[in-house]
CSV table of C-alpha atoms in Angstrom, one decimal:
chain,number,residue,atom,x,y,z
A,1,UNK,CA,-68.9,106.5,22.7
A,2,UNK,CA,-71.6,104.3,24.2
A,3,UNK,CA,-72.2,100.9,22.7
A,4,UNK,CA,-74.9,100.8,20.1
A,5,UNK,CA,-78.4,99.5,20.9
A,6,UNK,CA,-78.4,95.7,21.0
A,7,UNK,CA,-81.1,95.6,18.3
A,8,UNK,CA,-78.7,97.4,16.0
A,9,UNK,CA,-75.9,95.0,16.8
A,10,UNK,CA,-77.8,91.8,16.3
A,11,UNK,CA,-80.6,92.2,13.8
A,12,UNK,CA,-83.0,89.4,13.4
A,13,UNK,CA,-82.2,87.0,10.5
A,14,UNK,CA,-83.6,88.3,7.2
A,15,UNK,CA,-86.4,86.3,5.6
A,16,UNK,CA,-85.5,84.1,2.7
A,17,UNK,CA,-86.4,85.7,-0.6
A,18,UNK,CA,-89.1,83.9,-2.6
A,19,UNK,CA,-87.5,82.4,-5.7
A,20,UNK,CA,-89.8,82.4,-8.7
A,21,UNK,CA,-90.9,79.0,-10.1
A,22,UNK,CA,-89.3,77.2,-7.2
A,23,UNK,CA,-90.6,74.4,-5.0
A,24,UNK,CA,-90.4,74.6,-1.2
A,25,UNK,CA,-86.9,73.7,0.1
A,26,UNK,CA,-86.5,70.1,1.0
A,27,UNK,CA,-84.5,69.0,4.1
A,28,UNK,CA,-82.9,65.8,5.3
A,29,UNK,CA,-83.8,64.4,8.7
A,30,UNK,CA,-80.7,66.2,10.1
A,31,UNK,CA,-82.0,69.6,9.0
A,32,UNK,CA,-79.6,69.9,6.0
A,33,UNK,CA,-81.3,71.7,3.1
A,34,UNK,CA,-80.8,69.8,-0.2
A,35,UNK,CA,-81.2,72.7,-2.7
A,36,UNK,CA,-79.2,75.3,-0.7
A,37,UNK,CA,-75.5,76.1,-0.7
A,38,UNK,CA,-74.7,77.8,2.6
A,39,UNK,CA,-71.3,79.3,3.0
A,40,UNK,CA,-70.0,80.6,6.3
A,41,UNK,CA,-66.8,82.6,6.8
A,42,UNK,CA,-65.0,83.4,10.1
A,43,UNK,CA,-61.6,84.8,11.0
A,44,UNK,CA,-61.1,82.8,14.2
A,45,UNK,CA,-57.8,84.5,15.2
A,46,UNK,CA,-56.3,81.1,16.3
A,47,UNK,CA,-58.1,77.8,16.0
A,48,UNK,CA,-56.7,76.2,19.2
A,49,UNK,CA,-59.7,77.2,21.5
A,50,UNK,CA,-62.1,75.5,19.0
A,51,UNK,CA,-60.4,72.1,19.1
A,52,UNK,CA,-59.6,71.8,22.8
A,53,UNK,CA,-62.0,69.7,25.0
A,54,UNK,CA,-63.5,70.6,27.4
A,55,UNK,CA,-63.7,74.4,26.9
A,56,UNK,CA,-65.7,77.1,28.5
A,57,UNK,CA,-67.8,78.9,26.0
A,58,UNK,CA,-68.0,82.6,25.1
A,59,UNK,CA,-71.4,81.8,23.5
A,60,UNK,CA,-74.3,83.4,25.3
A,61,UNK,CA,-77.7,81.7,25.7
A,62,UNK,CA,-79.4,83.5,22.8
A,63,UNK,CA,-80.4,82.7,19.3
A,64,UNK,CA,-79.8,79.1,18.5
A,65,UNK,CA,-77.8,78.5,21.7
A,66,UNK,CA,-79.6,76.2,24.1
A,67,UNK,CA,-79.5,76.7,27.8
A,68,UNK,CA,-81.0,78.7,30.6
A,69,UNK,CA,-80.0,82.3,31.2
A,70,UNK,CA,-76.4,82.4,32.4
A,71,UNK,CA,-75.5,78.9,31.2
A,72,UNK,CA,-72.6,78.2,29.0
A,73,UNK,CA,-72.1,75.7,26.2
A,74,UNK,CA,-69.1,74.3,24.4
A,75,UNK,CA,-67.6,76.2,21.5
A,76,UNK,CA,-65.8,73.3,19.8
A,77,UNK,CA,-65.8,73.3,16.0
A,78,UNK,CA,-68.6,70.7,16.0
A,79,UNK,CA,-70.7,72.9,18.2
A,80,UNK,CA,-70.1,75.8,15.8
A,81,UNK,CA,-71.3,73.7,12.9
A,82,UNK,CA,-74.4,72.6,14.8
A,83,UNK,CA,-75.1,76.1,15.9
A,84,UNK,CA,-75.3,77.3,12.3
A,85,UNK,CA,-77.4,74.3,11.2
A,86,UNK,CA,-74.7,72.3,9.4
A,87,UNK,CA,-73.5,74.8,6.7
A,88,UNK,CA,-72.3,73.4,3.4
A,89,UNK,CA,-68.9,75.1,3.8
A,90,UNK,CA,-67.3,76.8,6.7
A,91,UNK,CA,-64.2,78.9,5.8
A,92,UNK,CA,-61.8,79.8,8.6
A,93,UNK,CA,-59.1,82.4,8.4
A,94,UNK,CA,-56.0,83.1,10.6
A,95,UNK,CA,-56.0,79.5,12.0
A,96,UNK,CA,-52.4,79.9,13.2
A,97,UNK,CA,-51.3,76.4,12.5
A,98,UNK,CA,-47.6,76.0,11.8
A,99,UNK,CA,-46.7,74.3,8.5
A,100,UNK,CA,-46.1,70.6,9.1
A,101,UNK,CA,-48.0,70.5,12.4
A,102,UNK,CA,-49.9,67.3,11.7
A,103,UNK,CA,-51.2,66.9,15.2
A,104,UNK,CA,-53.0,70.3,15.0
A,105,UNK,CA,-54.5,69.4,11.7
A,106,UNK,CA,-55.6,66.0,12.9
A,107,UNK,CA,-57.2,67.7,16.0
A,108,UNK,CA,-59.2,69.9,13.6
A,109,UNK,CA,-60.3,66.8,11.6
A,110,UNK,CA,-61.4,65.1,14.8
A,111,UNK,CA,-63.2,68.1,16.1
A,112,UNK,CA,-65.5,68.3,13.1
A,113,UNK,CA,-66.7,64.7,13.1
A,114,UNK,CA,-70.0,63.4,14.7
A,115,UNK,CA,-69.7,62.3,18.3
A,116,UNK,CA,-71.2,59.0,19.5
A,117,UNK,CA,-74.2,60.7,21.1
A,118,UNK,CA,-75.3,62.5,17.9
A,119,UNK,CA,-78.0,61.1,15.6
A,120,UNK,CA,-76.8,58.7,13.0
A,121,UNK,CA,-77.8,61.1,10.2
A,122,UNK,CA,-75.7,64.0,11.6
A,123,UNK,CA,-73.4,65.1,8.8
A,124,UNK,CA,-69.7,64.5,8.6
A,125,UNK,CA,-67.1,67.1,7.3
A,126,UNK,CA,-63.7,67.2,5.6
A,127,UNK,CA,-61.0,69.7,6.4
A,128,UNK,CA,-58.5,71.2,4.0
A,129,UNK,CA,-55.6,73.5,4.9
A,130,UNK,CA,-53.4,76.1,3.3
A,131,UNK,CA,-50.6,77.0,5.7
A,132,UNK,CA,-47.8,79.5,5.3
A,133,UNK,CA,-44.5,78.4,3.7
A,134,UNK,CA,-42.9,81.8,3.6
A,135,UNK,CA,-40.4,82.0,6.5
A,136,UNK,CA,-39.6,85.7,6.0
A,137,UNK,CA,-43.1,87.2,5.7
A,138,UNK,CA,-45.1,84.8,7.8
A,139,UNK,CA,-43.4,84.5,11.1
A,140,UNK,CA,-44.5,84.2,14.7
A,141,UNK,CA,-47.0,81.8,16.4
A,142,UNK,CA,-48.2,79.3,13.9
A,143,UNK,CA,-46.5,81.4,11.2
A,144,UNK,CA,-49.4,83.8,12.0
A,145,UNK,CA,-51.8,83.1,9.1
A,146,UNK,CA,-53.3,80.0,7.5
A,147,UNK,CA,-56.8,79.2,6.2
A,148,UNK,CA,-59.0,76.1,6.5
A,149,UNK,CA,-61.9,74.9,4.4
A,150,UNK,CA,-64.4,72.7,6.2
A,151,UNK,CA,-66.7,71.1,3.7
A,152,UNK,CA,-69.7,68.9,4.4
A,153,UNK,CA,-69.0,65.3,3.3
A,154,UNK,CA,-72.1,64.8,1.3
A,155,UNK,CA,-71.5,67.9,-0.7
A,156,UNK,CA,-67.9,67.2,-1.2
A,157,UNK,CA,-68.5,63.7,-2.5
A,158,UNK,CA,-71.2,64.7,-5.0
A,159,UNK,CA,-70.1,68.2,-6.1
A,160,UNK,CA,-66.5,69.1,-5.4
A,161,UNK,CA,-63.9,68.6,-8.2
A,162,UNK,CA,-60.9,69.7,-6.1
A,163,UNK,CA,-59.6,71.9,-3.4
A,164,UNK,CA,-56.3,73.6,-4.2
A,165,UNK,CA,-53.9,76.4,-3.3
A,166,UNK,CA,-52.8,79.2,-5.6
A,167,UNK,CA,-49.2,79.3,-6.8
A,168,UNK,CA,-48.7,83.0,-6.2
A,169,UNK,CA,-49.1,83.0,-2.5
A,170,UNK,CA,-46.8,81.5,0.1
A,171,UNK,CA,-48.3,83.0,3.3
A,172,UNK,CA,-51.2,80.6,3.7
A,173,UNK,CA,-53.9,83.0,2.6
A,174,UNK,CA,-55.9,81.4,-0.2
A,175,UNK,CA,-57.7,78.1,-0.7
A,176,UNK,CA,-59.9,77.4,-3.8
A,177,UNK,CA,-62.8,74.9,-3.8
A,178,UNK,CA,-63.9,74.1,-7.4
A,179,UNK,CA,-67.3,72.5,-7.8
A,180,UNK,CA,-69.3,70.8,-10.4
A,181,UNK,CA,-72.7,72.3,-11.3
A,182,UNK,CA,-75.2,71.9,-8.4
A,183,UNK,CA,-78.7,71.5,-9.6
A,184,UNK,CA,-79.4,74.9,-11.4
A,185,UNK,CA,-76.2,76.5,-9.9
A,186,UNK,CA,-73.3,76.6,-12.3
A,187,UNK,CA,-69.9,75.3,-11.4
A,188,UNK,CA,-68.3,77.5,-8.8
A,189,UNK,CA,-64.9,78.5,-7.7
A,190,UNK,CA,-65.3,79.4,-4.0
A,191,UNK,CA,-62.2,81.0,-2.6
A,192,UNK,CA,-61.4,81.2,1.1
A,193,UNK,CA,-59.1,84.2,1.6
A,194,UNK,CA,-57.3,86.1,4.3
A,195,UNK,CA,-56.1,89.2,2.5
A,196,UNK,CA,-52.9,91.1,3.3
A,197,UNK,CA,-53.1,93.9,5.8
A,198,UNK,CA,-51.5,96.9,4.3
A,199,UNK,CA,-48.8,98.5,6.5
A,200,UNK,CA,-45.5,100.3,6.2
A,201,UNK,CA,-43.7,97.2,7.4
A,202,UNK,CA,-41.3,95.7,4.9
A,203,UNK,CA,-42.3,93.0,2.5
A,204,UNK,CA,-39.4,90.6,2.0
A,205,UNK,CA,-38.4,88.5,-1.0
A,206,UNK,CA,-39.7,85.0,0.0
A,207,UNK,CA,-36.5,83.4,-1.3
A,208,UNK,CA,-33.8,85.7,0.0
A,209,UNK,CA,-35.4,87.7,2.8
A,210,UNK,CA,-34.3,90.9,1.2
A,211,UNK,CA,-36.7,93.9,1.7
A,212,UNK,CA,-38.9,94.3,-1.4
A,213,UNK,CA,-41.3,97.2,-0.9
A,214,UNK,CA,-43.9,97.4,1.9
A,215,UNK,CA,-46.9,95.4,3.0
A,216,UNK,CA,-49.0,98.0,1.3
A,217,UNK,CA,-47.1,97.2,-1.9
A,218,UNK,CA,-47.8,93.5,-1.4
A,219,UNK,CA,-51.5,94.1,-0.7
A,220,UNK,CA,-51.9,95.9,-4.0
A,221,UNK,CA,-49.9,93.2,-5.8
A,222,UNK,CA,-52.2,90.5,-4.3
A,223,UNK,CA,-55.3,92.5,-5.5
A,224,UNK,CA,-53.9,92.2,-9.0
A,225,UNK,CA,-53.0,88.5,-8.6
A,226,UNK,CA,-56.4,87.6,-7.1
A,227,UNK,CA,-58.2,89.5,-9.9
A,228,UNK,CA,-56.2,87.6,-12.5
A,229,UNK,CA,-57.0,84.3,-10.7
A,230,UNK,CA,-60.7,85.1,-10.9
A,231,UNK,CA,-60.4,86.0,-14.6
A,232,UNK,CA,-58.7,82.8,-15.4
A,233,UNK,CA,-61.4,80.8,-13.5
A,234,UNK,CA,-64.1,82.7,-15.4
A,235,UNK,CA,-62.5,81.8,-18.7
A,236,UNK,CA,-62.9,78.2,-17.7
A,237,UNK,CA,-66.6,78.6,-17.0
A,238,UNK,CA,-66.6,79.1,-13.3
A,239,UNK,CA,-68.6,81.6,-11.4
A,240,UNK,CA,-66.8,83.1,-8.5
A,241,UNK,CA,-67.4,83.4,-4.7
A,242,UNK,CA,-64.8,85.2,-2.6
A,243,UNK,CA,-65.3,84.7,1.2
A,244,UNK,CA,-63.1,85.9,4.0
A,245,UNK,CA,-61.3,88.7,5.6
A,246,UNK,CA,-60.3,91.3,3.0
A,247,UNK,CA,-58.6,93.6,5.6
A,248,UNK,CA,-60.3,96.6,4.0
A,249,UNK,CA,-63.6,98.4,4.7
A,250,UNK,CA,-65.3,99.7,1.6
A,251,UNK,CA,-67.2,102.9,2.6
A,252,UNK,CA,-68.0,105.1,5.6
A,253,UNK,CA,-71.0,102.9,6.4
A,254,UNK,CA,-68.6,100.0,6.9
A,255,UNK,CA,-66.6,101.7,9.7
A,256,UNK,CA,-67.9,102.7,13.2
A,257,UNK,CA,-67.5,105.3,14.5
A,258,UNK,CA,-65.4,106.3,11.5
A,259,UNK,CA,-63.9,104.8,8.3
A,260,UNK,CA,-60.1,104.6,8.4
A,261,UNK,CA,-58.8,107.4,6.1
A,262,UNK,CA,-55.2,107.9,7.4
A,263,UNK,CA,-52.5,107.4,6.4
A,264,UNK,CA,-53.5,108.1,2.8
A,265,UNK,CA,-52.2,104.8,1.5
A,266,UNK,CA,-55.3,103.1,3.0
A,267,UNK,CA,-57.4,105.2,0.7
A,268,UNK,CA,-55.3,104.2,-2.2
A,269,UNK,CA,-55.7,100.5,-1.3
A,270,UNK,CA,-59.5,100.9,-0.9
A,271,UNK,CA,-59.8,102.6,-4.3
A,272,UNK,CA,-57.7,99.8,-6.0
A,273,UNK,CA,-59.9,97.2,-4.3
A,274,UNK,CA,-63.1,98.9,-5.5
A,275,UNK,CA,-61.9,99.3,-9.1
A,276,UNK,CA,-60.6,95.7,-9.4
A,277,UNK,CA,-63.5,93.8,-7.8
A,278,UNK,CA,-66.6,95.9,-8.1
A,279,UNK,CA,-66.5,98.2,-11.1
A,280,UNK,CA,-67.0,97.0,-14.6
A,281,UNK,CA,-65.2,98.4,-17.6
A,282,UNK,CA,-62.9,100.5,-15.4
A,283,UNK,CA,-59.5,101.0,-16.9
A,284,UNK,CA,-56.9,100.7,-14.1
A,285,UNK,CA,-53.5,102.4,-13.9
A,286,UNK,CA,-53.8,105.9,-15.5
A,287,UNK,CA,-56.6,107.1,-13.1
A,288,UNK,CA,-54.9,105.9,-9.9
A,289,UNK,CA,-51.4,107.3,-9.6
A,290,UNK,CA,-50.8,105.7,-6.2
A,291,UNK,CA,-52.0,102.3,-7.2
A,292,UNK,CA,-50.1,102.4,-10.5
A,293,UNK,CA,-46.9,103.3,-8.6
A,294,UNK,CA,-47.4,100.6,-6.1
A,295,UNK,CA,-48.3,97.9,-8.6
A,296,UNK,CA,-45.0,98.5,-10.5
A,297,UNK,CA,-42.9,98.1,-7.3
A,298,UNK,CA,-42.7,94.3,-7.8
A,299,UNK,CA,-41.9,94.6,-11.5
A,300,UNK,CA,-45.1,93.2,-13.1
A,301,UNK,CA,-45.3,96.0,-15.6
A,302,UNK,CA,-48.4,97.6,-14.2
A,303,UNK,CA,-50.6,96.3,-17.0
A,304,UNK,CA,-54.0,97.7,-17.6
A,305,UNK,CA,-57.1,95.6,-16.8
A,306,UNK,CA,-60.9,95.9,-16.1
A,307,UNK,CA,-62.9,95.4,-13.0
A,308,UNK,CA,-64.8,92.2,-12.2
A,309,UNK,CA,-68.2,93.7,-11.4
A,310,UNK,CA,-68.8,91.5,-8.4
A,311,UNK,CA,-71.7,91.7,-5.9
A,312,UNK,CA,-71.1,92.5,-2.2
A,313,UNK,CA,-73.7,90.0,-0.9
A,314,UNK,CA,-74.5,91.8,2.4
A,315,UNK,CA,-74.7,95.2,0.8
A,316,UNK,CA,-76.8,93.8,-2.1
A,317,UNK,CA,-79.5,92.4,0.2
A,318,UNK,CA,-79.4,94.9,3.0
A,319,UNK,CA,-78.8,98.2,1.3
A,320,UNK,CA,-77.4,100.8,3.7
A,321,UNK,CA,-78.0,98.8,6.8
A,322,UNK,CA,-75.0,98.9,9.2
A,323,UNK,CA,-73.3,95.7,10.0
A,324,UNK,CA,-69.7,95.0,11.2
A,325,UNK,CA,-67.5,91.9,11.4
A,326,UNK,CA,-64.4,93.1,13.2
A,327,UNK,CA,-64.9,93.9,16.9
A,328,UNK,CA,-61.5,94.2,18.7
A,329,UNK,CA,-61.2,92.8,22.1
A,330,UNK,CA,-60.4,95.2,24.9
A,331,UNK,CA,-63.1,97.6,23.8
A,332,UNK,CA,-66.9,97.4,24.5
A,333,UNK,CA,-68.5,95.4,21.8
A,334,UNK,CA,-70.0,97.7,19.1
A,335,UNK,CA,-68.0,100.8,20.1
A,336,UNK,CA,-65.2,100.5,17.5
A,337,UNK,CA,-65.8,98.1,14.6
A,338,UNK,CA,-65.4,97.6,10.9
A,339,UNK,CA,-66.9,95.4,8.1
A,340,UNK,CA,-63.7,94.0,6.7
A,341,UNK,CA,-65.0,90.4,6.2
A,342,UNK,CA,-67.2,90.0,3.1
A,343,UNK,CA,-68.6,87.4,0.7
A,344,UNK,CA,-68.5,88.6,-2.9
A,345,UNK,CA,-70.1,86.7,-5.8
A,346,UNK,CA,-70.1,86.9,-9.6
A,347,UNK,CA,-73.0,89.1,-10.8
A,348,UNK,CA,-74.5,86.1,-12.6
A,349,UNK,CA,-75.3,84.6,-9.2
A,350,UNK,CA,-77.5,87.5,-8.3
A,351,UNK,CA,-80.8,85.6,-8.7
A,352,UNK,CA,-79.5,82.7,-6.6
A,353,UNK,CA,-78.5,84.9,-3.6
A,354,UNK,CA,-81.2,84.2,-1.0
A,355,UNK,CA,-79.6,85.3,2.2
A,356,UNK,CA,-76.6,87.2,3.5
A,357,UNK,CA,-76.0,88.0,7.2
A,358,UNK,CA,-73.6,88.7,10.0
A,359,UNK,CA,-73.8,87.0,13.4
A,360,UNK,CA,-72.9,90.2,15.2
A,361,UNK,CA,-72.9,89.4,18.9
A,362,UNK,CA,-70.2,88.9,21.6
A,363,UNK,CA,-71.4,85.3,21.8
A,364,UNK,CA,-70.7,84.6,18.2
A,365,UNK,CA,-67.4,86.3,18.3
A,366,UNK,CA,-66.4,83.7,20.9
A,367,UNK,CA,-62.6,83.7,21.4
A,368,UNK,CA,-61.9,85.7,18.2
A,369,UNK,CA,-62.0,89.4,17.3
A,370,UNK,CA,-64.2,88.8,14.3
A,371,UNK,CA,-67.8,87.4,14.0
A,372,UNK,CA,-69.0,85.0,11.4
A,373,UNK,CA,-70.8,86.0,8.3
A,374,UNK,CA,-72.7,83.9,5.7
A,375,UNK,CA,-74.6,83.6,2.5
A,376,UNK,CA,-77.2,81.2,1.1
A,377,UNK,CA,-77.3,80.4,-2.6
A,378,UNK,CA,-80.5,78.6,-3.7
A,379,UNK,CA,-80.9,76.3,-6.7
A,380,UNK,CA,-84.2,77.1,-8.5
């Protein structure tokens, strides 16, 4: 199939919604907006190319990229932050840093700091890592997985309570940023996630290495655990933002040219994801034979619960507009792609949600096989 028209691949940025009873947004001299919380998410498929200097860029001279036609610019992490106008948070997935690799983590920390030739007011950032500890299920280069939260220093100092891991994951997939209230925004739990990819490969007991179901089983178990984590946070007064690679596409509109339907277990995984995170008042278990069977594989009793009723930010603001985040390398861009990366929010954040978008170009994909996505939450 021929590549889609470029206008379909890279739509112009949506206009900011007008918020009722709000003043015009104020910005610092560095262009950082004071009343806006901007969250970016990007599966980088290995962070090494973003911290090596010098590096030839995959960014093309379009959008916010400066340079004449045919020129190239650096794609270091600092350049990525500048390109996207100094986001409040940049969540990276699949960083592929081995546990204990202090030199790699320090390289990331150096790569996000202002350089000597930047204006004095250019923002600084802090980096936090969750790296895999599971030697049986996270093997290979850099133990394969790992996530990183990059947080703007001014926001961290004023509004972040803590950044923490979760105790039910050892594969380096989840990192929680808990904030204080931010102007009219409530306190937030913003979770960077790299969800399990469901396959028939064995899932192994992380202590003994003994096979314990499949990666499909583990994916469904993690759905349950993440849902419970969100419920516990909500009971403590947090509103939730989930940002990252969910390794699942929701509906036919989210897969091009087709949504993955085979083998059948992918449909079971999708139905379980929908019920747990989007529906409200849905009783789980009895209505989903496959999900119920899979949930009980790890011995948690398959207890019944209700869905979280979250908002899919891109779908909420863009309706049935097509947009994709996963563009595998080796195929023409736009010919085979899926929207597996998402940013979900608690329904109570609906009126704060001002923007949601995908930077869907080969330039923004850079050295990865995913493109970045983002949301803006406005205080009003």
